[in-house]
């Protein structure tokens, strides 16, 4: 067991050296970390090594978003923003260890890869839940404490079926989007059910866009009378959607979907 673990560490170190060019091909200008494209390029050889290994190791990709970051950092001076980014980079690199990868995929978003010593996927997920707690404490820069409010999604490399870096990363990002929507610190683990739900929401969004173009939305006006009940005070406009297959869809069902896309702007303009 020890020999196998040592061999894996050696192979991962070799892989890390072989992808240095990929890491520096697409650097983020603010952090020096690879961007999403560089992360995917660097991840492929790591996936192949873990898939070929006989050691008890599970590869994890985690997508992390710091919900308070963009709002807090935008009010800081550029020099302070860079200091905050550097402090956060240091924390993330320490979290994944020498065999891991870290990328800056967006203003407040990061991608992580780490090989976790675990006999099962569930055990690896448990390890990430423990590790992710290290992201919660605020970061102190120039005697100021800056909150992070992290949310994360994690996906494990399935040992029974081949998967490429892009698919694995998208799975983690989807799980992270769920955690962000729920505004929870506890990591969300990717599952097939999440993928199905995302496909349904995308189909829902597509149907709404088509209905908007074809007159499938309508306004119904509900009268509002004065408190004495004697006269009409005003009318409240209520948005209704007539789906071609499902009939009338309640606003509580379709409005949340529009709020997560540009459709909310188009529908507001239409109203």
XYZ file of N, CA and C in Angstrom:
813
model
N 0.832 -1.206 0.000
C 0.000 0.000 0.000
C 0.863 1.252 0.000
N 1.896 1.271 0.855
C 2.764 2.438 0.932
C 3.510 2.661 -0.377
N 3.960 1.555 -0.985
C 4.683 1.660 -2.254
C 3.781 2.214 -3.341
N 2.512 1.763 -3.361
C 1.567 2.247 -4.372
C 1.279 3.726 -4.175
N 1.134 4.136 -2.912
C 0.866 5.546 -2.624
C 2.041 6.418 -3.035
N 3.259 5.926 -2.747
C 4.458 6.680 -3.116
C 4.576 6.800 -4.630
N 4.249 5.699 -5.320
C 4.316 5.723 -6.786
C 3.313 6.724 -7.358
N 2.102 6.758 -6.786
C 1.096 7.708 -7.269
C 1.550 9.139 -7.056
N 2.125 9.415 -5.885
C 2.623 10.763 -5.617
C 3.675 11.162 -6.647
N 4.553 10.218 -6.995
C 5.591 10.485 -7.978
C 4.983 10.767 -9.348
N 3.950 9.978 -9.705
C 3.305 10.164 -11.005
C 2.575 11.502 -11.064
N 1.908 11.870 -9.972
C 1.188 13.136 -9.946
C 2.150 14.316 -10.004
N 3.280 14.183 -9.323
C 4.282 15.246 -9.378
C 4.804 15.403 -10.797
N 5.000 14.280 -11.481
C 5.453 14.324 -12.867
C 4.411 14.988 -13.748
N 3.135 14.641 -13.515
C 2.063 15.245 -14.301
C 1.984 16.734 -14.057
N 2.192 17.130 -12.809
C 2.119 18.550 -12.493
C 3.208 19.315 -13.230
N 4.381 18.718 -13.327
C 5.448 19.368 -14.074
C 5.157 19.423 -15.552
N 4.514 18.374 -16.080
C 4.249 18.324 -17.516
C 3.182 19.292 -17.958
N 2.348 19.779 -17.023
C 1.284 20.701 -17.423
C 1.590 22.141 -17.033
N 2.810 22.426 -16.620
C 3.146 23.798 -16.250
C 2.927 24.766 -17.408
N 3.244 24.303 -18.631
C 3.044 25.159 -19.790
C 1.564 25.491 -19.957
N 0.701 24.468 -19.759
C -0.736 24.703 -19.877
C -1.213 25.690 -18.834
N -0.660 25.599 -17.641
C -1.074 26.499 -16.565
C -0.704 27.943 -16.871
N 0.396 28.137 -17.566
C 0.856 29.498 -17.825
C 0.436 30.020 -19.189
N -0.252 29.183 -19.981
C -0.702 29.630 -21.289
C -1.880 30.585 -21.165
N -2.751 30.342 -20.202
C -3.959 31.144 -20.049
C -4.044 31.708 -18.634
N -3.087 32.527 -18.223
C -3.104 33.010 -16.836
C -4.130 34.115 -16.627
N -4.676 34.145 -15.428
C -5.531 35.249 -15.031
C -4.628 36.420 -14.656
N -4.849 37.621 -15.211
C -3.920 38.733 -14.978
C -3.856 39.203 -13.529
N -4.924 39.001 -12.769
C -4.945 39.497 -11.393
C -4.317 38.536 -10.392
N -4.373 37.240 -10.677
C -3.902 36.251 -9.704
C -2.707 35.443 -10.192
N -2.485 35.406 -11.501
C -1.435 34.550 -12.039
C -1.844 33.091 -12.118
N -3.058 32.792 -11.671
C -3.581 31.430 -11.765
C -4.103 31.180 -13.180
N -4.190 29.916 -13.593
C -4.793 29.649 -14.899
C -6.270 30.023 -14.893
N -6.801 30.361 -16.065
C -8.237 30.567 -16.167
C -8.909 29.224 -16.414
N -10.181 29.236 -16.761
C -10.913 27.977 -16.913
C -10.321 27.112 -18.029
N -9.943 27.746 -19.141
C -9.367 27.003 -20.260
C -8.064 26.329 -19.860
N -7.212 27.057 -19.162
C -5.956 26.492 -18.702
C -6.167 25.371 -17.701
N -7.192 25.520 -16.858
C -7.504 24.485 -15.876
C -7.890 23.183 -16.570
N -8.751 23.273 -17.585
C -9.183 22.076 -18.299
C -8.011 21.389 -18.984
N -7.131 22.184 -19.565
C -5.970 21.625 -20.257
C -5.040 20.914 -19.269
N -4.865 21.512 -18.109
C -3.972 20.924 -17.104
C -4.586 19.714 -16.425
N -5.912 19.653 -16.399
C -6.592 18.598 -15.650
C -6.536 17.238 -16.338
N -6.522 17.229 -17.660
C -6.607 15.965 -18.400
C -5.572 14.922 -17.968
N -4.275 15.253 -17.900
C -3.314 14.218 -17.486
C -3.506 13.746 -16.056
N -3.993 14.606 -15.185
C -4.266 14.196 -13.809
C -5.398 13.171 -13.765
N -6.417 13.406 -14.585
C -7.533 12.456 -14.641
C -7.052 11.088 -15.118
N -6.228 11.086 -16.146
C -5.723 9.826 -16.696
C -4.910 9.056 -15.660
N -4.114 9.758 -14.880
C -3.294 9.094 -13.864
C -4.145 8.469 -12.768
N -5.157 9.212 -12.308
C -6.013 8.676 -11.254
C -6.811 7.479 -11.778
N -7.295 7.567 -13.029
C -8.039 6.455 -13.612
C -7.178 5.200 -13.731
N -5.875 5.396 -14.001
C -4.976 4.251 -14.189
C -4.387 3.739 -12.884
N -4.557 4.475 -11.803
C -3.920 4.112 -10.541
C -4.659 2.974 -9.843
N -3.894 2.148 -9.171
C -4.477 1.081 -8.354
C -4.568 1.493 -6.887
N -4.123 2.702 -6.576
C -4.162 3.195 -5.199
C -5.573 3.662 -4.850
N -5.922 3.682 -3.559
C -7.249 4.150 -3.132
C -7.331 5.677 -3.170
N -7.479 6.222 -4.379
C -7.524 7.668 -4.553
C -8.746 8.036 -5.392
N -9.447 9.082 -4.978
C -10.594 9.602 -5.732
C -10.270 11.025 -6.160
N -10.429 11.301 -7.446
C -10.192 12.650 -7.941
C -11.431 13.511 -7.798
N -11.273 14.693 -7.237
C -12.397 15.611 -7.036
C -12.157 16.923 -7.766
N -13.199 17.436 -8.411
C -13.201 18.807 -8.912
C -14.226 19.582 -8.107
N -13.814 20.700 -7.557
C -14.719 21.552 -6.788
C -14.798 22.921 -7.451
N -16.008 23.409 -7.598
C -16.231 24.780 -8.062
C -16.643 25.598 -6.845
N -15.949 26.689 -6.616
C -16.185 27.494 -5.410
C -16.513 28.919 -5.816
N -17.561 29.450 -5.227
C -17.919 30.852 -5.441
C -17.982 31.550 -4.091
N -17.330 32.707 -4.009
C -17.346 33.490 -2.775
C -18.390 34.588 -2.941
N -19.578 34.353 -2.366
C -20.740 35.194 -2.640
C -20.556 36.652 -2.215
N -19.793 36.890 -1.157
C -19.623 38.254 -0.668
C -18.470 38.965 -1.351
N -17.709 38.234 -2.167
C -16.438 38.756 -2.633
C -16.570 39.943 -3.570
N -17.370 39.788 -4.629
C -17.450 40.856 -5.635
C -18.018 42.133 -5.037
N -19.026 42.000 -4.188
C -19.636 43.186 -3.579
C -18.684 43.887 -2.628
N -17.923 43.101 -1.880
C -17.003 43.689 -0.903
C -15.776 44.277 -1.586
N -15.181 43.504 -2.514
C -13.915 43.932 -3.098
C -14.065 45.128 -4.027
N -15.248 45.300 -4.622
C -15.410 46.397 -5.579
C -15.325 47.765 -4.898
N -15.520 47.788 -3.594
C -15.444 49.051 -2.864
C -14.044 49.313 -2.305
N -13.095 48.450 -2.623
C -11.729 48.608 -2.144
C -10.852 49.209 -3.234
N -9.775 49.807 -2.834
C -8.821 50.334 -3.794
C -8.175 49.183 -4.561
N -7.762 49.438 -5.820
C -7.175 48.360 -6.632
C -6.040 47.619 -5.937
N -5.178 48.337 -5.241
C -4.057 47.688 -4.561
C -4.549 46.749 -3.467
N -5.598 47.161 -2.766
C -6.166 46.325 -1.710
C -6.869 45.112 -2.323
N -7.545 45.316 -3.453
C -8.192 44.195 -4.131
C -7.180 43.114 -4.487
N -6.026 43.533 -4.985
C -4.985 42.570 -5.351
C -4.459 41.835 -4.129
N -4.370 42.554 -3.017
C -3.926 41.909 -1.777
C -4.940 40.872 -1.316
N -6.223 41.191 -1.463
C -7.268 40.248 -1.098
C -7.213 39.009 -1.986
N -7.053 39.224 -3.286
C -6.965 38.105 -4.220
C -5.759 37.222 -3.912
N -4.647 37.861 -3.557
C -3.440 37.090 -3.252
C -3.635 36.263 -1.974
N -4.297 36.845 -0.992
C -4.540 36.116 0.260
C -5.472 34.928 0.019
N -6.472 35.140 -0.824
C -7.397 34.051 -1.129
C -6.708 32.961 -1.950
N -5.856 33.368 -2.881
C -5.072 32.406 -3.676
C -4.210 31.543 -2.760
N -3.557 32.157 -1.803
C -2.708 31.419 -0.870
C -3.519 30.393 -0.087
N -4.710 30.785 0.346
C -5.553 29.866 1.104
C -5.985 28.676 0.247
N -6.344 28.928 -1.009
C -6.805 27.856 -1.886
C -5.679 26.891 -2.246
N -4.496 27.433 -2.520
C -3.354 26.582 -2.846
C -2.975 25.687 -1.670
N -3.067 26.229 -0.471
C -2.784 25.423 0.723
C -3.845 24.339 0.903
N -5.064 24.650 0.513
C -6.160 23.701 0.672
C -5.979 22.470 -0.212
N -5.620 22.669 -1.491
C -5.529 21.534 -2.420
C -4.212 20.785 -2.294
N -3.188 21.405 -1.721
C -1.909 20.729 -1.552
C -1.066 20.734 -2.812
N 0.091 20.130 -2.721
C 1.065 20.178 -3.810
C 0.632 19.401 -5.045
N -0.298 18.453 -4.894
C -0.745 17.658 -6.035
C -2.037 18.188 -6.641
N -2.525 19.315 -6.145
C -3.789 19.854 -6.632
C -3.605 20.956 -7.660
N -4.705 21.436 -8.168
C -4.727 22.535 -9.131
C -5.741 23.576 -8.677
N -5.437 24.845 -8.941
C -6.355 25.936 -8.631
C -6.431 26.852 -9.839
N -7.641 27.265 -10.208
C -7.837 28.198 -11.316
C -8.805 29.295 -10.890
N -8.611 30.482 -11.452
C -9.521 31.613 -11.220
C -10.438 31.689 -12.431
N -11.660 31.185 -12.287
C -12.559 31.040 -13.431
C -13.508 32.210 -13.630
N -13.562 33.127 -12.675
C -14.453 34.276 -12.766
C -14.139 35.251 -11.658
N -14.849 36.369 -11.631
C -14.550 37.408 -10.651
C -14.536 36.872 -9.225
N -15.545 36.075 -8.880
C -15.621 35.535 -7.518
C -15.627 34.009 -7.514
N -15.156 33.399 -8.609
C -15.266 31.950 -8.771
C -13.914 31.295 -9.017
N -13.762 30.095 -8.457
C -12.520 29.336 -8.590
C -12.847 27.870 -8.878
N -11.885 27.197 -9.514
C -11.982 25.765 -9.757
C -10.805 25.076 -9.076
N -11.081 23.957 -8.429
C -10.053 23.221 -7.709
C -10.060 21.767 -8.159
N -8.883 21.188 -8.209
C -8.734 19.738 -8.416
C -7.869 19.194 -7.311
N -8.251 18.059 -6.770
C -7.423 17.432 -5.753
C -7.644 15.925 -5.760
N -6.560 15.159 -5.717
C -6.685 13.715 -5.517
C -6.795 13.436 -4.021
N -7.872 12.806 -3.625
C -8.137 12.566 -2.202
C -7.963 11.084 -1.898
N -7.188 10.774 -0.870
C -7.020 9.386 -0.462
C -8.318 8.908 0.188
N -9.023 8.061 -0.531
C -10.304 7.562 -0.032
C -10.631 6.259 -0.729
N -11.296 5.361 0.002
C -11.652 4.059 -0.568
C -12.918 4.140 -1.398
N -13.762 5.141 -1.109
C -15.024 5.296 -1.833
C -15.241 6.759 -2.188
N -16.146 6.987 -3.136
C -16.495 8.350 -3.517
C -17.127 9.090 -2.346
N -17.993 8.406 -1.604
C -18.654 9.049 -0.467
C -17.643 9.495 0.586
N -16.615 8.693 0.783
C -15.566 9.075 1.730
C -14.829 10.316 1.231
N -14.599 10.383 -0.080
C -13.937 11.551 -0.664
C -14.798 12.799 -0.507
N -16.104 12.655 -0.701
C -17.008 13.792 -0.509
C -16.963 14.275 0.940
N -16.880 13.326 1.868
C -16.768 13.698 3.275
C -15.501 14.488 3.544
N -14.423 14.108 2.881
C -13.161 14.845 3.035
C -13.313 16.277 2.527
N -14.023 16.439 1.388
C -14.203 17.807 0.866
C -15.057 18.642 1.799
N -16.066 18.036 2.400
C -16.893 18.788 3.348
C -16.041 19.317 4.496
N -15.105 18.504 4.944
C -14.218 18.948 6.021
C -13.287 20.053 5.526
N -12.689 19.853 4.351
C -11.743 20.831 3.812
C -12.418 22.168 3.508
N -13.640 22.109 3.005
C -14.313 23.345 2.585
C -14.574 24.294 3.748
N -14.572 23.771 4.963
C -14.783 24.635 6.127
C -13.629 25.614 6.324
N -12.471 25.280 5.745
C -11.322 26.188 5.846
C -11.516 27.441 4.999
N -12.525 27.439 4.124
C -12.777 28.599 3.272
C -13.694 29.617 3.940
N -14.315 29.235 5.048
C -15.336 30.086 5.670
C -14.770 31.307 6.394
N -13.666 31.183 7.152
C -13.205 32.360 7.904
C -12.919 33.569 7.015
N -13.183 34.735 7.566
C -12.910 35.980 6.838
C -11.414 36.128 6.599
N -11.073 36.915 5.608
C -9.671 37.188 5.292
C -9.320 38.578 5.806
N -8.210 38.680 6.508
C -7.789 39.953 7.082
C -6.677 40.573 6.241
N -6.917 41.791 5.781
C -5.934 42.548 5.002
C -5.909 43.971 5.540
N -4.713 44.452 5.902
C -4.549 45.810 6.439
C -5.499 46.053 7.615
N -5.552 45.083 8.509
C -6.355 45.165 9.731
C -7.858 45.187 9.471
N -8.261 44.912 8.225
C -9.684 44.849 7.905
C -10.082 43.400 7.653
N -11.210 43.009 8.229
C -11.701 41.643 8.070
C -12.724 41.610 6.938
N -12.460 40.811 5.922
C -13.314 40.740 4.743
C -13.999 39.377 4.708
N -15.339 39.330 4.727
C -16.044 38.048 4.696
C -15.910 37.370 3.334
N -16.092 36.057 3.319
C -15.985 35.312 2.064
C -17.320 34.710 1.622
N -18.103 34.165 2.555
C -19.380 33.512 2.266
C -19.241 32.514 1.109
N -18.439 31.472 1.281
C -18.230 30.530 0.184
C -19.408 29.585 -0.013
N -19.635 29.216 -1.247
C -20.528 28.108 -1.561
C -19.791 27.256 -2.589
N -20.014 25.969 -2.565
C -19.241 25.107 -3.454
C -20.049 23.920 -3.927
N -19.633 23.428 -5.085
C -20.182 22.195 -5.630
C -19.020 21.280 -5.952
N -19.214 19.987 -5.818
C -18.106 19.053 -6.014
C -18.581 17.859 -6.833
N -17.701 17.389 -7.707
C -17.983 16.209 -8.524
C -16.783 15.280 -8.445
N -17.062 13.987 -8.385
C -15.995 12.995 -8.263
C -15.767 12.301 -9.590
N -14.525 11.960 -9.827
C -14.153 11.204 -11.013
C -14.709 9.792 -10.882
N -15.617 9.430 -11.773
C -16.233 8.104 -11.726
C -15.249 7.070 -12.245
N -14.885 6.124 -11.403
C -13.883 5.139 -11.793
C -14.444 4.098 -12.754
N -15.770 4.033 -12.862
C -16.383 3.007 -13.701
C -16.663 3.476 -15.116
N -16.588 4.776 -15.360
C -16.897 5.302 -16.693
C -15.955 6.446 -17.016
N -15.413 6.469 -18.233
C -14.513 7.557 -18.617
C -15.248 8.899 -18.611
N -14.566 9.922 -18.192
C -15.133 11.264 -18.223
C -14.010 12.241 -18.504
N -14.294 13.257 -19.318
C -13.228 14.205 -19.618
C -13.276 15.378 -18.650
N -12.266 16.233 -18.747
C -12.117 17.335 -17.802
C -13.292 18.302 -17.881
N -13.780 18.558 -19.100
C -14.868 19.520 -19.270
C -16.149 19.026 -18.611
N -16.481 17.745 -18.802
C -17.696 17.188 -18.205
C -17.611 17.235 -16.684
N -16.486 16.816 -16.138
C -16.314 16.794 -14.688
C -16.409 18.201 -14.105
N -15.818 19.162 -14.794
C -15.854 20.546 -14.320
C -17.260 21.119 -14.404
N -17.977 20.823 -15.476
C -19.357 21.301 -15.601
C -20.247 20.713 -14.513
N -19.996 19.483 -14.146
C -20.770 18.874 -13.069
C -20.552 19.622 -11.757
N -19.301 19.948 -11.462
C -19.000 20.694 -10.233
C -19.609 22.092 -10.288
N -19.546 22.739 -11.438
C -20.113 24.089 -11.579
C -21.625 24.072 -11.423
N -22.264 23.033 -11.943
C -23.716 22.913 -11.777
C -24.075 22.759 -10.302
N -23.336 21.907 -9.602
C -23.588 21.729 -8.168
C -23.355 23.030 -7.407
N -22.325 23.780 -7.811
C -22.043 25.062 -7.161
C -23.163 26.063 -7.405
N -23.740 26.054 -8.606
C -24.840 26.978 -8.902
C -26.045 26.693 -8.015
N -26.255 25.422 -7.684
C -27.337 25.065 -6.778
C -27.043 25.582 -5.367
N -25.807 25.390 -4.909
C -25.417 25.891 -3.589
C -25.554 27.409 -3.517
N -25.184 28.079 -4.610
C -25.283 29.539 -4.654
C -26.741 29.987 -4.622
N -27.594 29.276 -5.361
C -29.017 29.629 -5.379
C -29.647 29.448 -4.007
N -29.198 28.411 -3.298
C -29.728 28.149 -1.950
C -29.032 28.990 -0.883
N -27.939 29.678 -1.290
C -27.151 30.512 -0.378
C -26.694 29.719 0.841
N -26.154 28.522 0.572
C -25.707 27.676 1.670
C -24.194 27.452 1.599
N -23.598 27.324 2.779
C -22.168 27.073 2.883
C -21.847 25.595 2.713
N -22.765 24.730 3.114
C -22.562 23.283 2.970
C -22.430 22.929 1.490
N -21.378 22.196 1.101
C -21.179 21.871 -0.309
C -22.336 21.039 -0.876
N -22.616 21.259 -2.157
C -23.593 20.446 -2.876
C -22.828 19.440 -3.728
N -23.199 18.192 -3.621
C -22.555 17.117 -4.371
C -23.317 16.890 -5.667
N -22.582 16.801 -6.776
C -23.251 16.560 -8.053
C -23.913 15.190 -8.057
N -25.103 15.127 -8.651
C -25.800 13.856 -8.855
C -26.496 13.922 -10.207
N -26.894 12.789 -10.717
C -27.597 12.758 -11.990
C -28.900 13.548 -11.915
N -29.524 13.561 -10.739
C -30.767 14.308 -10.576
C -30.552 15.791 -10.804
N -29.405 16.313 -10.357
C -29.095 17.715 -10.608
C -28.997 17.980 -12.106
N -28.376 17.052 -12.822
C -28.233 17.219 -14.263
C -29.575 17.214 -14.968
N -30.465 16.323 -14.550
C -31.796 16.253 -15.143
C -32.564 17.530 -14.862
N -32.463 18.030 -13.622
C -33.149 19.265 -13.252
C -32.648 20.428 -14.096
N -31.346 20.487 -14.339
C -30.783 21.567 -15.154
C -31.298 21.490 -16.586
N -31.410 20.271 -17.126
C -31.931 20.112 -18.482
C -33.382 20.578 -18.560
N -34.153 20.260 -17.543
C -35.555 20.686 -17.517
C -35.677 22.202 -17.455
N -34.832 22.819 -16.631
C -34.881 24.276 -16.516
C -34.485 24.934 -17.829
N -33.515 24.363 -18.541
C -33.105 24.919 -19.815
C -34.228 24.771 -20.842
N -34.915 23.615 -20.826
C -36.051 23.426 -21.730
C -37.165 24.413 -21.397
N -37.373 24.630 -20.102
C -38.369 25.586 -19.631
C -38.043 26.979 -20.145
N -36.770 27.361 -20.035
C -36.342 28.679 -20.496
C -36.535 28.823 -22.003
N -36.214 27.766 -22.739
C -36.377 27.778 -24.188
C -37.848 27.926 -24.567
N -38.724 27.207 -23.852
C -40.162 27.306 -24.121
C -40.670 28.714 -23.845
N -40.167 29.349 -22.784
C -40.605 30.707 -22.468
C -40.169 31.694 -23.537
N -38.929 31.547 -24.012
C -38.438 32.441 -25.060
C -39.291 32.311 -26.317
N -39.675 31.090 -26.658
C -40.513 30.863 -27.834
C -41.904 31.455 -27.624
N -42.456 31.268 -26.423
C -43.784 31.812 -26.126
C -43.786 33.329 -26.157
N -42.702 33.928 -25.687
C -42.603 35.387 -25.684
C -42.635 35.918 -27.113
N -41.976 35.198 -28.021
C -41.946 35.618 -29.430
C -43.273 35.364 -30.128
N -44.036 34.377 -29.642
C -45.266 33.971 -30.326
C -46.535 34.423 -29.601
N -46.406 35.281 -28.602
C -47.586 35.802 -27.917
C -48.179 34.869 -26.886
N -47.347 34.029 -26.279
C -47.849 33.077 -25.294
C -48.050 33.664 -23.908
N -47.566 34.889 -23.697
C -47.763 35.558 -22.417
C -48.925 36.547 -22.539
N -49.605 36.757 -21.441
C -50.688 37.743 -21.435
C -50.777 38.387 -20.064
N -51.398 39.547 -20.025
C -51.626 40.254 -18.763
C -53.103 40.168 -18.403
N -53.366 39.820 -17.172
C -54.725 39.831 -16.652
C -54.793 40.898 -15.568
N -55.888 41.618 -15.534
C -55.989 42.756 -14.618
C -56.962 42.436 -13.491
N -56.459 42.574 -12.289
C -57.258 42.296 -11.095
C -57.637 43.615 -10.438
N -58.935 43.890 -10.298
C -59.343 45.176 -9.707
C -58.985 45.270 -8.228
N -58.605 46.462 -7.827
C -58.324 46.759 -6.419
C -59.256 47.888 -6.014
N -60.147 47.598 -5.078
C -61.143 48.589 -4.674
C -60.653 49.365 -3.470
N -61.235 50.526 -3.262
C -60.904 51.358 -2.111
C -61.308 50.628 -0.824
N -60.737 51.077 0.280
C -60.973 50.385 1.554
C -62.443 50.389 1.956
N -63.203 51.386 1.504
C -64.629 51.412 1.842
C -65.449 50.522 0.908
N -64.772 49.956 -0.109
C -65.433 49.023 -1.016
C -66.382 49.667 -1.991
N -66.380 50.969 -2.049
C -67.372 51.662 -2.875
C -66.889 51.969 -4.276
N -65.590 52.072 -4.475
C -65.116 52.508 -5.788
C -63.860 51.740 -6.168
N -63.676 51.651 -7.485
C -62.464 51.016 -8.006
C -61.281 51.946 -7.751
N -60.271 51.426 -7.073
C -59.111 52.238 -6.726
C -58.031 52.137 -7.805
N -57.712 50.919 -8.251
C -56.734 50.696 -9.299
C -56.859 49.254 -9.774
N -56.048 48.907 -10.760
C -56.026 47.527 -11.249
C -54.593 47.011 -11.195
N -54.445 45.789 -10.738
C -53.129 45.162 -10.643
C -52.932 44.242 -11.847
N -51.806 44.447 -12.563
C -51.501 43.629 -13.737
C -50.813 42.337 -13.308
N -51.344 41.215 -13.733
C -50.809 39.899 -13.386
C -50.346 39.198 -14.654
N -49.103 38.749 -14.649
C -48.529 38.082 -15.812
C -48.935 36.613 -15.812
N -49.394 36.134 -16.972
C -49.789 34.741 -17.105
C -49.109 34.141 -18.345
N -48.744 32.861 -18.213
C -48.092 32.165 -19.332
C -48.921 30.955 -19.723
N -49.328 30.927 -20.990
C -50.087 29.803 -21.524
C -49.129 28.887 -22.275
N -48.739 27.793 -21.617
C -47.807 26.849 -22.244
C -48.565 25.983 -23.248
N -47.990 25.745 -24.434
C -48.708 24.983 -25.464
C -49.066 23.560 -25.057
N -48.341 22.964 -24.108
C -48.634 21.589 -23.698
C -49.227 21.500 -22.295
N -48.760 22.361 -21.396
C -49.132 22.245 -19.990
C -50.249 23.202 -19.573
N -50.668 24.058 -20.465
C -51.698 25.020 -20.114
C -51.127 26.195 -19.338
N -51.935 26.778 -18.460
C -51.510 27.949 -17.696
C -50.468 27.540 -16.652
N -49.312 28.212 -16.672
C -48.230 27.945 -15.725
C -48.209 29.060 -14.679
N -48.186 28.709 -13.433
C -48.225 29.697 -12.353
C -46.954 30.544 -12.344
N -47.073 31.845 -12.047
C -45.890 32.716 -11.982
C -44.837 32.219 -11.006
N -45.259 31.590 -9.908
C -44.309 31.085 -8.935
C -43.418 29.995 -9.488
N -43.846 29.400 -10.621
C -43.054 28.356 -11.259
C -42.091 28.949 -12.277
N -42.583 29.862 -13.137
C -41.719 30.336 -14.228
C -40.910 31.585 -13.904
N -41.345 32.406 -12.966
C -40.602 33.634 -12.654
C -39.195 33.337 -12.137
N -38.996 32.355 -11.209
C -37.626 32.064 -10.757
C -36.691 31.678 -11.893
N -37.211 31.002 -12.928
C -36.370 30.618 -14.058
C -35.962 31.852 -14.854
N -36.902 32.786 -15.053
C -36.575 33.999 -15.814
C -35.556 34.855 -15.070
N -35.615 34.846 -13.740
C -34.709 35.682 -12.951
C -33.269 35.215 -13.048
N -33.057 33.986 -13.481
C -31.705 33.447 -13.619
C -31.226 33.496 -15.062
N -31.915 34.280 -15.901
C -31.517 34.421 -17.303
C -31.866 35.815 -17.779
N -31.490 36.116 -19.030
C -31.803 37.427 -19.609
C -33.280 37.578 -19.920
N -34.048 36.507 -19.829
C -35.473 36.585 -20.126
C -36.212 37.554 -19.217
N -35.725 37.711 -17.999
C -36.403 38.621 -17.074
C -36.410 40.043 -17.625
N -35.342 40.418 -18.339
C -35.268 41.751 -18.946
C -36.262 41.852 -20.104
N -36.298 40.826 -20.965
C -37.194 40.844 -22.120
C -38.656 40.849 -21.685
N -38.986 40.049 -20.673
C -40.371 39.993 -20.208
C -40.764 41.301 -19.543
N -39.838 41.886 -18.766
C -40.122 43.183 -18.136
C -40.389 44.250 -19.190
N -39.577 44.266 -20.253
C -39.782 45.218 -21.344
C -41.142 44.985 -22.007
N -41.508 43.712 -22.169
C -42.801 43.401 -22.803
C -43.955 43.894 -21.954
N -43.858 43.694 -20.653
C -44.924 44.150 -19.749
C -45.028 45.662 -19.751
